[in-house]
Amino acid sequence: SRSKDESRLHGSTVHCRPGAPLVRLDQSWEQSGTLRRRVGERAMSDGLGGCCCCYCIRQTEIGIVEQFGQFKDLKPAGLACVLWPIQDVAARLSLRIQQLDVNCETKTKDNVFVNVVISVQFSIIAAEAFNAHYKLTDPYSQITSYVYDVIRSTIPKLTLDETFAAKEEITHKVVESLQATMNDYGYSISKALVTDLSPDYKVHVATSDG
């Protein structure tokens, strides 16, 4: 007979060893976490043991497997089998290239305020997925901080005209700075581009009128 806990679960059926109840995993990964743990605790307290659960890790993803809350293994794309509830796929990290647009305002050497937008393309290094998941909570904030640091230490040394001419130099410094730090957290920096460089509106109007 099926347990009461199972009747509240919906989705794919996972077959356990003989004597253990059937367990259904909810299609919503986040919502099912608490329920999966409760069913597991109930099964273990009843002496029913664990289940061999199968998860599908999608292409361009890598799975983080934990055992009793501690890191156990990395699972590549494909079928991943774990001994639930002792083990669980705690997270699935995307290996796709992501883009972050950083908007920063600073002042040039000739006292002109400019607005700079730099687009940073980055991705998780598959072999370093452990560091990406456990060492860094918010990669977007970390990247933004380093981009700010490079822009505000470079542009104030240049005039407005020099800033426009130094776009390539600025992006090179951004990539160099980010690679030196983000690689330690399991992230690879693919490219950085200055997608917008706009002076203060008054300067823009004055230049256009001239």
Tab-separated table of N, CA and C in Angstrom, residues 3 5-10 12-17 20-26 28-45 47-55 64-69 72 75 80-92:
chain	number	residue	atom	x	y	z
A	3	SER	N	1.976	5.115	1.008
A	3	SER	CA	1.898	5.932	2.214
A	3	SER	C	1.072	7.175	1.972
A	5	ASP	N	2.031	10.160	2.632
A	5	ASP	CA	2.900	11.210	2.095
A	5	ASP	C	2.933	11.159	0.578
A	6	GLU	N	2.850	9.925	0.013
A	6	GLU	CA	2.976	9.791	-1.435
A	6	GLU	C	1.790	10.417	-2.138
A	7	SER	N	0.598	10.365	-1.517
A	7	SER	CA	-0.591	10.893	-2.169
A	7	SER	C	-0.519	12.389	-2.374
A	8	ARG	N	0.379	13.075	-1.677
A	8	ARG	CA	0.522	14.514	-1.824
A	8	ARG	C	1.571	14.887	-2.842
A	9	LEU	N	2.247	13.891	-3.422
A	9	LEU	CA	3.309	14.159	-4.383
A	9	LEU	C	2.811	13.890	-5.792
A	10	HIS	N	3.288	14.676	-6.741
A	10	HIS	CA	2.863	14.519	-8.124
A	10	HIS	C	4.084	14.538	-9.015
A	12	SER	N	6.883	12.212	-11.662
A	12	SER	CA	7.387	10.918	-12.063
A	12	SER	C	7.534	9.998	-10.863
A	13	THR	N	7.248	8.698	-11.048
A	13	THR	CA	7.346	7.732	-9.958
A	13	THR	C	8.761	7.194	-9.881
A	14	VAL	N	9.275	7.107	-8.676
A	14	VAL	CA	10.604	6.543	-8.450
A	14	VAL	C	10.421	5.262	-7.668
A	15	HIS	N	10.944	4.139	-8.167
A	15	HIS	CA	10.761	2.849	-7.516
A	15	HIS	C	11.872	2.620	-6.497
A	16	CYS	N	11.493	2.269	-5.285
A	16	CYS	CA	12.446	2.014	-4.223
A	16	CYS	C	12.687	0.512	-4.122
A	17	ARG	N	13.512	0.137	-3.192
A	17	ARG	CA	13.787	-1.285	-3.005
A	17	ARG	C	12.533	-1.963	-2.455
A	20	ALA	N	9.833	-0.787	0.464
A	20	ALA	CA	9.768	0.659	0.641
A	20	ALA	C	8.623	1.212	-0.198
A	21	PRO	N	7.999	2.302	0.241
A	21	PRO	CA	6.876	2.858	-0.503
A	21	PRO	C	7.352	3.544	-1.777
A	22	LEU	N	6.441	3.696	-2.742
A	22	LEU	CA	6.740	4.463	-3.936
A	22	LEU	C	6.803	5.933	-3.574
A	23	VAL	N	7.669	6.658	-4.239
A	23	VAL	CA	7.814	8.075	-3.976
A	23	VAL	C	7.652	8.820	-5.284
A	24	ARG	N	6.855	9.857	-5.287
A	24	ARG	CA	6.671	10.677	-6.485
A	24	ARG	C	7.381	12.009	-6.270
A	25	LEU	N	8.176	12.409	-7.241
A	25	LEU	CA	8.907	13.671	-7.141
A	25	LEU	C	8.138	14.754	-7.865
A	26	ASP	N	7.886	15.842	-7.195
A	26	ASP	CA	7.127	16.946	-7.780
A	26	ASP	C	7.906	17.556	-8.945
A	28	SER	N	8.051	20.612	-9.789
A	28	SER	CA	8.664	21.876	-9.373
A	28	SER	C	9.801	21.570	-8.424
A	29	TRP	N	11.044	21.786	-8.890
A	29	TRP	CA	12.234	21.404	-8.123
A	29	TRP	C	12.308	22.117	-6.782
A	30	GLU	N	12.091	23.434	-6.773
A	30	GLU	CA	12.233	24.193	-5.544
A	30	GLU	C	11.160	23.829	-4.527
A	31	GLN	N	9.899	23.679	-4.972
A	31	GLN	CA	8.795	23.409	-4.063
A	31	GLN	C	8.849	22.006	-3.485
A	32	SER	N	9.497	21.089	-4.185
A	32	SER	CA	9.482	19.699	-3.733
A	32	SER	C	10.562	19.388	-2.708
A	33	GLY	N	11.533	20.286	-2.503
A	33	GLY	CA	12.664	19.995	-1.628
A	33	GLY	C	12.256	19.620	-0.220
A	34	THR	N	11.412	20.437	0.416
A	34	THR	CA	10.985	20.176	1.791
A	34	THR	C	10.187	18.887	1.874
A	35	LEU	N	9.301	18.670	0.906
A	35	LEU	CA	8.461	17.480	0.908
A	35	LEU	C	9.290	16.222	0.726
A	36	ARG	N	10.312	16.287	-0.150
A	36	ARG	CA	11.177	15.129	-0.356
A	36	ARG	C	11.904	14.769	0.929
A	37	ARG	N	12.360	15.776	1.655
A	37	ARG	CA	13.064	15.506	2.907
A	37	ARG	C	12.132	14.883	3.935
A	38	ARG	N	10.881	15.367	4.006
A	38	ARG	CA	9.929	14.824	4.966
A	38	ARG	C	9.609	13.361	4.685
A	39	VAL	N	9.401	13.053	3.397
A	39	VAL	CA	9.110	11.667	3.031
A	39	VAL	C	10.307	10.784	3.351
A	40	GLY	N	11.520	11.304	3.086
A	40	GLY	CA	12.726	10.535	3.381
A	40	GLY	C	12.870	10.258	4.860
A	41	GLU	N	12.618	11.272	5.697
A	41	GLU	CA	12.712	11.096	7.141
A	41	GLU	C	11.679	10.091	7.630
A	42	ARG	N	10.472	10.143	7.046
A	42	ARG	CA	9.407	9.211	7.416
A	42	ARG	C	9.799	7.787	7.053
A	43	ALA	N	10.356	7.627	5.844
A	43	ALA	CA	10.741	6.294	5.389
A	43	ALA	C	11.842	5.701	6.247
A	44	MET	N	12.835	6.527	6.608
A	44	MET	CA	13.948	6.035	7.408
A	44	MET	C	13.508	5.720	8.832
A	45	SER	N	12.595	6.543	9.385
A	45	SER	CA	12.106	6.300	10.747
A	45	SER	C	11.271	5.025	10.814
A	47	GLY	N	12.010	2.421	9.126
A	47	GLY	CA	12.896	1.320	8.812
A	47	GLY	C	12.790	0.837	7.385
A	48	LEU	N	12.359	1.710	6.478
A	48	LEU	CA	12.137	1.313	5.093
A	48	LEU	C	13.359	1.560	4.207
A	49	GLY	N	14.407	2.202	4.728
A	49	GLY	CA	15.611	2.424	3.951
A	49	GLY	C	15.465	3.542	2.940
A	50	GLY	N	16.404	3.607	1.979
A	50	GLY	CA	16.401	4.685	0.998
A	50	GLY	C	15.964	4.214	-0.375
A	51	CYS	N	15.956	5.167	-1.315
A	51	CYS	CA	15.523	4.875	-2.683
A	51	CYS	C	16.652	5.225	-3.647
A	52	CYS	N	16.696	4.510	-4.750
A	52	CYS	CA	17.608	4.871	-5.823
A	52	CYS	C	16.851	5.795	-6.765
A	53	CYS	N	17.096	7.081	-6.660
A	53	CYS	CA	16.362	8.070	-7.452
A	53	CYS	C	17.182	8.483	-8.666
A	54	CYS	N	16.480	8.677	-9.755
A	54	CYS	CA	17.133	9.082	-10.995
A	54	CYS	C	16.730	10.509	-11.358
A	55	TYR	N	17.715	11.333	-11.676
A	55	TYR	CA	17.487	12.719	-12.074
A	55	TYR	C	18.054	12.927	-13.471
A	64	ILE	N	25.150	19.286	-8.793
A	64	ILE	CA	25.901	19.222	-7.538
A	64	ILE	C	25.213	18.193	-6.637
A	65	VAL	N	25.896	17.104	-6.326
A	65	VAL	CA	25.325	16.059	-5.475
A	65	VAL	C	25.867	16.209	-4.050
A	66	GLU	N	24.946	16.221	-3.087
A	66	GLU	CA	25.325	16.308	-1.676
A	66	GLU	C	24.882	15.043	-0.950
A	67	GLN	N	25.652	14.673	0.062
A	67	GLN	CA	25.307	13.539	0.918
A	67	GLN	C	25.294	14.020	2.363
A	68	PHE	N	24.124	13.930	2.991
A	68	PHE	CA	23.928	14.473	4.333
A	68	PHE	C	24.326	15.951	4.395
A	69	GLY	N	24.045	16.698	3.316
A	69	GLY	CA	24.329	18.124	3.282
A	69	GLY	C	25.757	18.475	2.933
A	72	LYS	N	29.332	15.790	-2.397
A	72	LYS	CA	29.693	14.402	-2.705
A	72	LYS	C	30.331	14.263	-4.082
A	75	LYS	N	27.854	15.872	-11.276
A	75	LYS	CA	27.202	15.024	-12.266
A	75	LYS	C	27.071	15.780	-13.586
A	80	ALA	N	21.445	10.887	-13.766
A	80	ALA	CA	22.189	10.887	-12.498
A	80	ALA	C	21.386	10.102	-11.470
A	81	CYS	N	21.993	9.065	-10.909
A	81	CYS	CA	21.327	8.240	-9.898
A	81	CYS	C	21.934	8.518	-8.526
A	82	VAL	N	21.072	8.775	-7.552
A	82	VAL	CA	21.526	9.047	-6.193
A	82	VAL	C	20.728	8.206	-5.205
A	83	LEU	N	21.293	7.940	-4.041
A	83	LEU	CA	20.616	7.192	-2.983
A	83	LEU	C	19.864	8.173	-2.099
A	84	TRP	N	18.631	8.436	-2.462
A	84	TRP	CA	17.805	9.417	-1.748
A	84	TRP	C	17.105	8.750	-0.570
A	85	PRO	N	16.959	9.367	0.613
A	85	PRO	CA	17.230	10.783	0.922
A	85	PRO	C	18.623	11.045	1.484
A	86	ILE	N	19.493	10.005	1.490
A	86	ILE	CA	20.852	10.217	1.985
A	86	ILE	C	21.597	11.187	1.073
A	87	GLN	N	21.370	11.024	-0.232
A	87	GLN	CA	21.987	11.895	-1.228
A	87	GLN	C	20.908	12.665	-1.982
A	88	ASP	N	21.289	13.782	-2.557
A	88	ASP	CA	20.338	14.588	-3.329
A	88	ASP	C	21.103	15.469	-4.315
A	89	VAL	N	20.462	15.775	-5.447
A	89	VAL	CA	21.030	16.749	-6.375
A	89	VAL	C	20.648	18.126	-5.836
A	90	ALA	N	21.581	18.756	-5.149
A	90	ALA	CA	21.290	20.007	-4.429
A	90	ALA	C	21.155	21.198	-5.357
A	91	ALA	N	21.819	21.173	-6.509
A	91	ALA	CA	21.763	22.316	-7.430
A	91	ALA	C	22.131	21.868	-8.829
A	92	ARG	N	21.651	22.630	-9.799
A	92	ARG	CA	22.008	22.420	-11.197
A	92	ARG	C	22.525	23.747	-11.729
